[in-house]
Coordinates of C-alpha atoms and ligand atoms in Angstrom, one line a residue:
M9 CA -13.0 -13.7 27.3
I10 CA -10.3 -16.4 26.3
T11 CA -10.1 -16.8 22.5
D12 CA -7.5 -18.7 20.0
Y13 CA -8.0 -16.0 17.3
L14 CA -9.3 -12.2 17.8
V15 CA -11.1 -10.8 14.9
I16 CA -11.7 -7.4 14.8
G17 CA -14.0 -6.3 11.8
S18 CA -16.8 -8.5 9.8
G19 CA -16.1 -6.6 6.6
I20 CA -14.4 -8.7 3.7
A21 CA -10.4 -9.0 5.6
G22 CA -12.1 -9.8 8.6
L23 CA -14.3 -12.7 7.2
T24 CA -12.2 -14.8 5.2
F25 CA -9.6 -15.0 7.5
A26 CA -11.9 -16.2 10.5
V27 CA -13.7 -18.7 7.6
K28 CA -10.1 -20.2 6.5
I29 CA -8.5 -20.6 10.1
A30 CA -12.5 -22.2 11.7
E31 CA -12.1 -24.6 9.2
E32 CA -8.2 -25.6 9.4
F33 CA -8.4 -25.8 12.6
P34 CA -11.9 -26.5 14.5
E35 CA -11.2 -27.6 17.6
R36 CA -9.4 -23.4 18.0
K37 CA -11.6 -20.8 18.8
V38 CA -12.5 -17.4 16.8
V39 CA -13.7 -14.4 17.4
I40 CA -15.6 -11.8 15.9
V41 CA -15.9 -8.6 17.1
T42 CA -17.7 -6.1 14.7
K43 CA -19.3 -2.3 16.1
D44 CA -22.2 -1.8 13.5
S45 CA -24.3 -4.8 13.1
E46 CA -22.2 -8.4 11.2
D47 CA -22.7 -7.1 7.8
E48 CA -21.4 -3.2 8.0
S49 CA -18.7 -2.6 6.7
N50 CA -17.3 -0.5 3.4
T51 CA -17.2 -4.3 2.0
K52 CA -20.9 -4.3 1.7
Y53 CA -20.5 -1.3 -0.1
A54 CA -18.5 -2.0 -3.1
Q55 CA -20.4 -1.6 -6.4
G56 CA -17.5 -2.0 -9.6
G57 CA -15.7 -5.0 -8.7
V58 CA -13.2 -7.5 -7.8
A59 CA -9.6 -6.6 -10.9
I60 CA -8.5 -10.5 -10.9
V61 CA -6.7 -11.6 -14.9
L62 CA -9.1 -14.2 -15.5
D63 CA -9.5 -14.6 -19.8
K64 CA -5.5 -15.5 -20.1
D65 CA -6.1 -14.6 -24.9
Q66 CA -6.6 -11.1 -24.6
D67 CA -5.1 -10.1 -20.7
S68 CA -2.4 -11.2 -19.0
F69 CA -0.5 -11.2 -15.0
K70 CA 1.5 -9.1 -16.4
K71 CA -0.1 -6.3 -18.3
H72 CA -2.4 -6.6 -14.2
I73 CA 1.0 -5.8 -12.8
K74 CA 1.9 -2.6 -15.2
D75 CA -1.4 -0.9 -14.3
T76 CA -1.3 -1.3 -10.8
L77 CA 2.1 0.0 -11.0
I78 CA 1.7 2.6 -12.3
A79 CA -2.1 4.2 -11.3
G80 CA 0.8 4.0 -7.6
D81 CA 3.0 6.0 -9.4
G82 CA 6.7 4.4 -8.4
L83 CA 5.6 4.0 -5.3
C84 CA 4.2 0.2 -5.3
D85 CA 6.0 -3.2 -4.2
E86 CA 6.8 -4.8 -7.0
A87 CA 7.1 -7.5 -5.5
V88 CA 3.7 -7.8 -3.4
V89 CA 1.8 -6.8 -6.6
K90 CA 3.4 -9.7 -8.9
M91 CA 1.7 -11.7 -6.1
V92 CA -1.2 -10.6 -5.5
V93 CA -1.3 -9.9 -8.6
E94 CA -1.2 -14.0 -9.4
E95 CA -3.4 -15.4 -6.5
G96 CA -6.0 -13.6 -8.2
P97 CA -8.4 -16.9 -9.9
K98 CA -6.8 -18.8 -7.1
R99 CA -8.5 -16.4 -4.3
L100 CA -11.1 -16.5 -6.3
E101 CA -12.1 -20.5 -6.7
E102 CA -12.5 -19.8 -2.6
L103 CA -15.0 -17.1 -3.0
L104 CA -17.2 -19.4 -5.6
L105 CA -16.6 -22.8 -3.1
W106 CA -18.4 -20.7 -0.9
G107 CA -21.0 -19.9 -2.7
A108 CA -20.6 -15.6 -4.2
N109 CA -22.7 -15.5 -7.2
F110 CA -20.6 -12.8 -10.3
D111 CA -22.2 -12.0 -13.3
T112 CA -21.6 -14.5 -16.5
D113 CA -21.7 -13.1 -20.9
P114 CA -24.3 -15.6 -22.2
D115 CA -21.9 -18.1 -22.3
G116 CA -21.6 -18.5 -19.9
A117 CA -17.7 -16.6 -19.2
F118 CA -17.6 -14.5 -16.2
S119 CA -18.7 -11.1 -17.7
L120 CA -15.6 -8.3 -16.7
G121 CA -15.8 -4.7 -16.5
K122 CA -13.6 -2.2 -17.1
E123 CA -12.3 0.6 -14.9
G124 CA -9.6 3.4 -14.6
G125 CA -6.2 3.0 -15.2
H126 CA -7.1 -0.9 -15.6
S127 CA -6.3 -1.9 -20.0
E128 CA -8.4 -4.6 -19.8
Y129 CA -11.7 -6.5 -19.4
R130 CA -10.9 -7.9 -15.6
I131 CA -13.5 -6.6 -13.1
I132 CA -15.4 -9.6 -12.6
H133 CA -18.8 -8.4 -9.9
H134 CA -21.8 -9.3 -9.5
K135 CA -24.4 -6.4 -11.1
D136 CA -23.2 -3.3 -9.2
I137 CA -23.6 -4.6 -5.9
T138 CA -20.6 -6.7 -5.2
G139 CA -19.2 -6.5 -1.9
Y140 CA -23.0 -7.4 -1.0
E141 CA -22.8 -9.5 -2.6
I142 CA -19.4 -11.3 -1.4
E143 CA -20.2 -10.1 2.2
R144 CA -23.6 -12.1 2.3
A145 CA -21.6 -15.9 0.8
L146 CA -18.5 -14.7 3.7
L147 CA -20.7 -14.0 6.9
T148 CA -23.4 -17.7 5.3
R149 CA -20.2 -19.2 5.4
V150 CA -19.2 -18.1 9.3
R151 CA -22.7 -19.1 10.9
Q152 CA -21.8 -22.5 9.4
L153 CA -18.9 -22.8 11.0
P154 CA -19.4 -23.7 15.3
N155 CA -15.9 -22.3 16.4
I156 CA -17.0 -19.1 15.4
E157 CA -18.2 -16.5 17.6
L158 CA -19.0 -13.3 15.8
L159 CA -20.8 -10.8 18.3
P160 CA -22.4 -8.5 16.5
Y161 CA -22.4 -4.0 17.8
H162 CA -19.1 -4.3 20.0
F163 CA -16.4 -2.1 19.8
A164 CA -12.9 -2.5 20.2
I165 CA -11.0 0.1 23.1
D166 CA -7.3 -0.9 22.9
L167 CA -5.0 -2.8 21.8
I168 CA -3.7 -5.0 25.4
T169 CA -0.1 -4.6 25.2
D170 CA 2.7 -4.6 27.1
H171 CA 1.8 -1.7 28.3
H172 CA -0.9 -2.3 29.8
I173 CA 1.2 -5.5 32.3
K174 CA 3.3 -3.7 34.1
D175 CA 6.6 -5.5 35.6
S176 CA 6.0 -9.2 34.2
G177 CA 8.9 -10.2 32.0
V178 CA 6.8 -10.2 28.9
K179 CA 8.3 -10.3 25.6
P180 CA 8.1 -6.5 24.4
K181 CA 6.5 -5.1 22.1
T182 CA 3.7 -7.9 22.2
C183 CA -0.2 -8.1 21.5
Y184 CA -2.5 -10.0 23.9
G185 CA -5.8 -9.1 22.3
A186 CA -8.4 -6.0 23.0
Y187 CA -10.3 -4.2 25.4
V188 CA -13.8 -4.5 24.2
L189 CA -17.0 -2.2 24.1
N190 CA -20.1 -4.4 25.0
Q191 CA -22.5 -1.0 23.2
K192 CA -25.4 -2.8 24.2
T193 CA -24.7 -2.4 28.1
G194 CA -22.2 -0.5 28.0
Y195 CA -19.7 -3.8 30.0
I196 CA -15.5 -3.4 28.7
F197 CA -14.6 -6.5 28.8
T198 CA -10.8 -8.2 27.9
V199 CA -10.7 -10.9 24.3
K200 CA -7.4 -12.4 25.7
A201 CA -5.6 -13.6 22.2
N202 CA -3.3 -15.3 20.9
S203 CA -2.7 -13.8 18.0
T204 CA -5.4 -10.7 17.2
L205 CA -6.3 -9.7 13.6
L206 CA -7.2 -5.7 12.8
A207 CA -9.9 -5.8 9.7
T208 CA -10.8 -2.4 10.5
G209 CA -12.1 -0.9 8.0
G210 CA -11.3 2.5 5.9
I211 CA -11.2 6.1 7.5
G212 CA -13.8 8.3 5.5
K213 CA -15.5 9.4 8.1
V214 CA -12.8 12.4 8.9
Y215 CA -13.5 13.8 5.8
G216 CA -17.6 13.6 6.6
H217 CA -17.6 14.3 2.5
T218 CA -16.7 11.0 1.9
T219 CA -18.5 7.3 0.1
N220 CA -17.7 5.6 3.6
P221 CA -20.2 4.4 5.8
T222 CA -20.2 5.5 8.8
I223 CA -18.3 3.0 10.8
A224 CA -15.5 4.0 8.4
T225 CA -12.9 5.9 12.0
G226 CA -10.2 4.8 11.6
D227 CA -10.0 3.0 14.1
G228 CA -7.7 -0.1 13.8
I229 CA -5.4 2.3 12.5
A230 CA -6.0 4.9 15.6
M231 CA -5.1 2.0 17.8
A232 CA -1.5 0.7 16.3
Y233 CA -0.4 3.6 16.4
R234 CA -1.8 3.7 20.2
A235 CA 0.5 1.1 20.8
K236 CA 3.5 1.6 18.5
A237 CA 2.9 0.0 16.2
R238 CA 4.7 1.2 12.4
V239 CA 1.7 3.3 10.1
K240 CA 2.8 4.6 7.1
D241 CA 1.6 6.8 3.5
M242 CA -0.8 8.0 5.3
E243 CA -0.6 11.0 3.2
F244 CA -2.4 8.9 0.3
V245 CA -5.7 9.7 0.6
Q246 CA -8.1 8.2 -2.7
F247 CA -10.5 10.6 -3.6
H248 CA -13.3 9.0 -6.2
P249 CA -13.7 11.0 -8.9
T250 CA -17.5 10.7 -9.2
A251 CA -19.6 10.7 -6.0
L252 CA -23.6 11.4 -6.1
Y253 CA -23.4 15.8 -5.5
D254 CA -25.0 16.7 -2.4
V255 CA -26.0 20.0 -1.4
E256 CA -25.2 18.4 2.2
G257 CA -21.7 17.1 1.1
G258 CA -21.5 14.8 4.4
S259 CA -21.8 10.4 3.1
S260 CA -22.5 10.4 0.1
F261 CA -23.9 7.2 -3.0
L262 CA -20.9 6.6 -4.4
I263 CA -21.9 6.0 -8.9
S264 CA -19.2 3.2 -9.9
E265 CA -16.1 3.5 -12.2
A266 CA -17.1 0.9 -14.0
V267 CA -20.1 2.7 -15.5
R268 CA -16.6 5.5 -16.8
G269 CA -16.1 1.9 -18.5
F270 CA -18.7 1.1 -19.8
G271 CA -18.4 4.5 -21.4
A272 CA -19.6 7.5 -19.8
Y273 CA -18.4 11.0 -20.5
L274 CA -17.4 14.2 -18.0
R275 CA -18.6 17.3 -19.1
N276 CA -18.4 20.3 -17.4
K277 CA -21.7 22.9 -16.7
K278 CA -21.3 24.3 -20.2
G279 CA -21.0 20.5 -21.8
Y280 CA -17.3 20.6 -21.7
R281 CA -16.0 17.5 -21.7
F282 CA -12.5 18.4 -19.7
I283 CA -10.8 15.1 -19.3
P284 CA -9.3 14.5 -22.6
D285 CA -7.7 18.0 -21.7
Y286 CA -5.4 16.4 -19.0
D287 CA -5.7 12.9 -19.4
D288 CA -5.0 10.4 -22.6
R289 CA -6.8 8.4 -22.2
A290 CA -9.0 10.6 -20.7
E291 CA -12.3 8.7 -18.4
L292 CA -10.7 5.2 -17.6
A293 CA -7.5 7.5 -16.3
S294 CA -6.5 6.9 -13.3
R295 CA -8.4 7.5 -10.4
D296 CA -6.1 10.6 -8.7
I297 CA -6.0 12.1 -12.5
V298 CA -9.4 12.8 -13.2
S299 CA -9.9 13.7 -9.5
Q300 CA -7.6 16.5 -9.3
S301 CA -8.7 17.2 -13.0
I302 CA -12.8 17.5 -11.6
D303 CA -11.6 19.6 -8.7
N304 CA -9.1 21.5 -11.1
E305 CA -12.1 22.3 -13.8
L306 CA -14.2 23.1 -10.2
K307 CA -11.8 25.6 -9.3
K308 CA -11.6 27.4 -12.1
S309 CA -15.6 26.9 -12.7
G310 CA -17.1 27.6 -9.4
D311 CA -18.9 25.7 -9.5
A312 CA -19.7 23.4 -7.6
H313 CA -20.2 19.7 -9.5
V314 CA -19.5 17.9 -12.9
F315 CA -21.5 16.3 -14.2
L316 CA -21.5 12.2 -15.7
D317 CA -23.5 11.6 -18.7
C318 CA -24.9 8.3 -19.3
T319 CA -27.6 9.5 -22.5
H320 CA -25.7 8.0 -24.8
L321 CA -25.4 5.0 -23.5
D322 CA -27.5 1.3 -24.1
I323 CA -29.6 2.3 -21.2
E324 CA -31.5 -1.5 -21.1
K325 CA -27.8 -3.1 -20.2
F326 CA -27.0 0.2 -17.9
K327 CA -29.8 -0.5 -15.9
K328 CA -28.7 -4.6 -16.1
H329 CA -25.4 -3.7 -15.3
F330 CA -26.1 -0.7 -12.7
P331 CA -29.8 -1.2 -11.4
N332 CA -28.8 -0.2 -7.8
I333 CA -27.0 3.4 -9.3
Y334 CA -30.2 3.1 -12.2
D335 CA -33.0 3.2 -9.2
K336 CA -30.8 5.5 -6.7
C337 CA -30.9 7.8 -9.8
L338 CA -34.3 7.9 -9.7
E339 CA -34.9 8.3 -6.5
N340 CA -33.0 11.5 -6.1
H341 CA -35.6 12.3 -9.4
I342 CA -31.6 11.9 -12.2
D343 CA -32.8 9.8 -15.4
I344 CA -29.7 8.7 -17.1
E345 CA -31.6 8.6 -20.3
T346 CA -31.7 12.3 -20.6
D347 CA -30.8 13.9 -17.7
W348 CA -26.8 14.3 -16.1
I349 CA -26.1 13.3 -13.7
P350 CA -24.3 15.4 -10.8
V351 CA -20.9 14.0 -9.2
V352 CA -18.0 15.5 -7.2
P353 CA -15.2 13.8 -5.5
A354 CA -15.5 12.7 -2.3
S355 CA -12.8 10.7 0.4
H356 CA -13.4 6.4 -0.5
Y357 CA -10.4 5.0 0.4
L358 CA -6.8 4.6 2.4
C359 CA -4.2 3.8 0.5
G360 CA -1.7 3.8 3.7
G361 CA -2.6 2.2 6.9
I362 CA -0.5 0.1 9.5
Q363 CA 2.0 -1.6 8.0
V364 CA 2.4 -4.9 7.2
D365 CA 4.7 -7.4 5.8
K366 CA 3.4 -10.4 3.3
K367 CA 2.4 -11.9 5.5
G368 CA 0.2 -9.6 7.3
K369 CA 2.5 -9.1 10.6
T370 CA 2.7 -5.8 11.6
T371 CA 6.0 -4.5 13.7
L372 CA 3.9 -6.1 16.7
E373 CA 4.4 -9.4 18.1
N374 CA 0.7 -11.1 17.8
L375 CA -0.2 -8.5 16.1
F376 CA -2.0 -9.4 12.3
A377 CA -3.7 -6.4 10.1
C378 CA -4.9 -7.0 6.9
G379 CA -7.8 -5.3 4.2
E380 CA -7.9 -1.4 4.5
C381 CA -6.9 -0.5 7.1
T382 CA -3.0 -1.6 6.4
R383 CA -0.6 -0.2 4.4
T384 CA 1.2 -3.5 2.2
G385 CA 2.9 -1.7 -0.8
L386 CA 0.6 -2.9 -3.4
H387 CA -1.1 0.6 -3.7
G388 CA 2.1 3.0 -4.0
A389 CA 0.9 7.1 -3.8
N390 CA -2.3 5.9 -5.4
R391 CA -5.1 2.8 -6.0
L392 CA -6.1 0.8 -8.9
A393 CA -8.9 0.0 -8.9
S394 CA -11.3 -3.2 -8.0
N395 CA -8.0 -3.9 -6.0
S396 CA -8.4 -3.4 -2.7
L397 CA -11.0 -6.5 -2.7
L398 CA -8.9 -8.0 -4.4
E399 CA -5.8 -6.7 -1.6
A400 CA -8.1 -8.3 1.5
L401 CA -8.5 -11.8 -0.3
V402 CA -5.0 -12.5 -0.4
Y403 CA -3.5 -11.2 2.8
A404 CA -6.2 -13.2 4.5
H405 CA -5.5 -16.1 2.9
N406 CA -1.2 -15.6 3.4
I407 CA -2.1 -14.5 7.2
Y408 CA -4.0 -18.1 7.0
K409 CA -1.3 -19.9 6.1
Y410 CA 1.3 -18.1 8.2
H411 CA -0.8 -19.6 11.7
S412 CA -1.2 -22.3 9.9
K413 CA 2.6 -23.5 9.6
H414 CA 3.5 -21.3 12.8
K415 CA 2.3 -22.4 16.8
L416 CA 1.4 -19.8 18.4
E417 CA 2.2 -19.8 22.3
A418 CA -0.3 -19.8 24.5
V419 CA -0.2 -15.7 26.5
N420 CA 0.2 -17.4 29.9
V421 CA -0.2 -13.0 31.8
E422 CA -2.5 -11.8 33.9
I423 CA -4.6 -8.5 32.1
P424 CA -5.5 -6.0 34.6
L425 CA -9.1 -5.0 33.8
W426 CA -10.6 -1.7 31.9
N427 CA -10.2 0.8 34.6
E428 CA -12.8 3.4 34.7
E429 CA -11.6 4.5 38.0
G430 CA -13.1 7.7 38.8
T431 CA -15.1 8.2 35.4
V432 CA -18.0 9.9 35.3
I433 CA -20.7 9.8 32.8
T434 CA -20.5 12.0 29.9
K435 CA -23.0 15.3 29.7
E436 CA -20.5 16.7 27.0
H437 CA -21.8 15.0 23.9
V438 CA -22.4 18.4 22.3
L439 CA -19.0 18.8 22.3
I440 CA -18.1 15.1 20.9
Q441 CA -20.4 16.8 17.8
H442 CA -18.9 20.1 17.7
N443 CA -15.8 19.1 17.4
L444 CA -16.1 16.5 15.1
K445 CA -18.0 19.1 12.8
E446 CA -14.1 21.2 13.0
L447 CA -12.4 17.8 12.8
Q448 CA -14.3 16.9 9.2
A449 CA -13.9 21.0 8.2
L450 CA -10.1 21.4 8.6
M451 CA -9.5 18.0 6.9
R452 CA -11.8 18.4 4.2
D453 CA -10.8 22.9 3.1
Y454 CA -7.1 22.5 5.2
V455 CA -5.7 18.3 4.4
G456 CA -8.2 18.0 0.7
I457 CA -7.3 16.4 -2.8
V458 CA -4.7 19.3 -3.7
R459 CA -2.7 20.3 -0.5
N460 CA -0.8 23.2 0.4
N461 CA 2.4 23.6 3.4
A462 CA 0.6 26.5 5.1
R463 CA -3.1 24.9 5.2
L464 CA -1.2 21.9 6.1
K465 CA 0.8 23.7 9.2
R466 CA -2.3 25.3 11.0
A467 CA -4.0 22.0 10.6
V468 CA -2.2 20.5 12.6
K469 CA -2.8 23.9 14.8
R470 CA -6.0 23.0 14.9
L471 CA -6.0 19.8 15.7
D472 CA -4.3 20.2 18.4
V473 CA -7.0 22.4 20.0
I474 CA -9.5 19.7 19.0
Y475 CA -6.5 16.9 20.9
T476 CA -6.1 18.5 23.5
E477 CA -10.7 18.8 24.7
V478 CA -10.8 15.5 23.4
E479 CA -8.3 13.9 25.4
D480 CA -9.1 15.7 28.7
L481 CA -13.2 14.0 28.0
Y482 CA -11.8 10.6 27.1
R483 CA -9.5 11.0 30.3
E484 CA -12.5 11.2 32.6
S485 CA -15.7 10.1 31.1
K486 CA -17.2 6.4 31.2
V487 CA -16.0 5.6 27.2
T488 CA -18.6 5.7 24.9
T489 CA -18.2 4.9 21.1
S490 CA -19.0 7.9 19.3
L491 CA -15.9 9.6 21.7
C492 CA -14.0 6.5 21.2
E493 CA -14.3 7.3 17.3
L494 CA -13.4 10.7 17.4
R495 CA -10.5 9.8 19.5
N496 CA -9.7 7.9 16.5
M497 CA -10.5 9.6 13.8
I498 CA -8.3 12.6 15.6
N499 CA -5.1 9.9 15.6
V500 CA -5.6 9.6 12.4
A501 CA -6.0 13.4 10.8
H502 CA -2.7 13.7 12.7
L503 CA -0.5 11.0 11.0
I504 CA -2.7 12.4 6.6
I505 CA -1.0 15.3 8.7
N506 CA 2.1 14.9 9.0
Q507 CA 3.2 12.9 6.3
S508 CA 1.6 15.0 4.4
L509 CA 4.5 17.4 5.8
E510 CA 6.9 15.2 4.8
R511 CA 6.2 14.5 2.0
K512 CA 8.1 17.1 -0.6
E513 CA 7.2 15.0 -3.7
N514 CA 3.9 15.0 -5.9
K515 CA 3.0 11.1 -6.3
G516 CA -0.3 9.7 -7.7
G517 CA -3.1 10.2 -5.3
Y518 CA -1.1 12.9 -2.8
F519 CA -1.1 16.5 -4.7
N520 CA 0.8 19.5 -2.7
S521 CA 1.5 22.9 -4.9
D522 CA 4.7 24.1 -3.1
N523 CA 6.1 20.9 -4.1
I524 CA 7.5 20.9 -7.0
N525 CA 5.6 19.4 -10.0
V526 CA 2.8 20.7 -11.4
I527 CA -1.3 19.8 -12.5
V528 CA -1.9 20.9 -16.3
G529 CA -5.3 22.0 -17.8
Ligands
LIG12 P1 -14.5 -2.6 6.5 O1 -15.2 -4.4 4.6 O2 -15.1 -1.3 6.2 O3 -15.0 -3.9 7.0 C1 -14.4 -3.4 8.7 C2 -15.0 -4.1 9.1 O4 -14.0 -3.2 11.4 C3 -16.8 -3.3 9.7 O5 -17.5 -5.1 9.9 C4 -16.5 -2.4 11.1 O6 -17.9 -2.5 12.1 C5 -15.0 -2.8 11.5 N1 -15.1 -2.7 12.7 C6 -14.2 -1.1 12.4 N2 -13.3 -0.3 13.4 C7 -14.3 -1.6 14.9 C8 -13.9 -1.7 16.4 N3 -12.8 -0.4 16.3 N4 -14.8 -2.2 16.7 C9 -15.9 -3.2 16.3 N5 -15.3 -3.4 14.7 C10 -15.1 -2.3 14.5 N6 -12.9 -2.8 -3.5 C11 -12.7 -3.2 -4.7 O7 -11.9 -3.2 -5.0 N7 -13.6 -2.8 -5.3 C12 -15.0 -2.3 -5.8 O8 -16.3 -2.5 -6.1 C13 -15.3 -1.4 -4.8 N8 -15.6 0.1 -4.5 C14 -16.3 0.4 -3.2 C15 -17.4 1.1 -3.2 C16 -17.9 2.0 -1.8 C17 -18.7 2.9 -1.6 C18 -16.8 1.5 -1.0 C19 -16.7 2.9 0.5 C20 -15.1 1.0 -1.4 C21 -15.3 0.2 -2.6 N9 -14.0 -0.4 -2.3 C22 -14.8 -1.5 -3.7 C23 -12.8 -0.7 -1.4 C24 -13.4 -1.8 -1.0 O9 -15.2 -1.6 -0.4 C25 -12.9 -1.8 0.9 O10 -11.7 -1.2 0.5 C26 -12.7 -3.5 1.5 O11 -13.8 -4.1 1.4 C27 -12.5 -3.1 2.9 O12 -12.7 -4.8 3.5 P2 -11.8 -4.4 5.0 O13 -12.7 -5.7 5.4 O14 -10.5 -4.2 5.3 O15 -12.9 -3.1 5.7
LIG13 C1 -16.1 2.0 -7.8 O1 -17.2 1.2 -8.2 O2 -15.7 2.7 -8.7 C2 -14.8 1.4 -7.1 C3 -14.2 0.6 -6.9 C4 -12.8 0.8 -5.8 O3 -13.1 1.4 -5.1 O4 -12.4 0.3 -6.6

């Protein structure tokens, strides 16, 4: 298959870019490959909303910039923060144009929520299902554009680079598209593209216990890493403080930070409101601080979870703002009017990723990246709540702008077909399952919220064994989605562990008890 633009991923990042470029160039072809159903993505589950400065009387760009810099703990790129924050209102206008709806107050102004680390009310939202609404609107627009071909259940295995094209005199370090697996037929084909966009989202599943859906296996980051693009800041995994406690500890339903913004309290089993002991902002401290504080409380008490107390809140208003959370709690026999919600931190977001400049360019020619798989410099050591959807919108726009100004050369090289010579259909599903569980256990036990050097070094050794077994299996097997995802998660784990070992100072979401600055409480 040949296309002008290949987009890998159909969350907010991939769809926004696809819509913009397809609208501008109706004669050019855009192919979106996505490994699950069209809408399955982290985007679909986003709850709190999008941080955008709208109330200029009370709020200002300056305040949003300051909050982002404080959350990022000194590691944000200030120019990027300024650019993203100031672009917010323009990008919102486009979302509205594409048909996304956001809640309004009785006076017609947008209803603005508040979350941890924000000094003002600035989160626009659609009840507590903001991501679902944005995804719906974007997919509706995509279907109206005949030059976009959207291929669900198509898995991108690897990027095609010079490495695949020998002796052709091609430009070094260039991307020419990707090898793609049709998951329904098992057929692997090449997509030759003048420009490729990685919009593959996050890595939550590497930890097992996560707020992310199962698609979040870090595929784009692993593909970029194998293609020798630069990947940075991987030690900054963000743990969301309030995932609904689940004995199994697998995928967890999120209790939005906006619930704390609405006035909920965190309590330990004895009913003590412990967060003010850690930070003056109490429940509205930034996410890294709240998660580390909960972790500390749990280690001190030996309890499995803490509680979120909403019993003092206006329940009718709560139901209106958070109907999904209210229903989900009821389903779990928790009536928030009388019961406290058991919550625990879970892996939620990756602040680092594929390094891109302000135009979304990676360190490879013709390879762009957008959204959660990237490291833009916006988040530094810890992302401010609800800055992620905003970042994806702004960078998708910047990448589109770059493409509308620069002529991309047509790919003019022979790309070899996928080579599966000597491979067989694997019967080793048990090996894949077993190694996945082992990987997730080692990430949970040795590379969690609080790390130390001995555990990180142990993780390196254990990961090495898993890596060797899985690479052997990969070489001799016909590829499957689960095998590729496992291989990708191993690459991502390797990057998180090694970049953790390189960091000698605790910052934001990274905390190593062997480093000098130690948590209070
Ligand atoms: P995604 O939306 O995850 O999309 C990635 C896409 O890539 C998917 O379609 C996936 O199937 C596809 N893909 C992945 N690998 C491959 C492959 N190998 N081949 C083909 N396709 C592939 N952020 C906020 O700003 N505000 C919030 O309120 C908020 N709430 C959140 C709540 C939850 C429960 C979660 C999990 C996240 C939340 N976030 C929030 C974070 C935010 O939702 C994500 O960071 C953002 O949606 C990422 O968008 P994306 O387009 O980069 O990736
Ligand atoms: C939430 O609603 O708590 C998630 C917000 C985010 O991840 O930005």
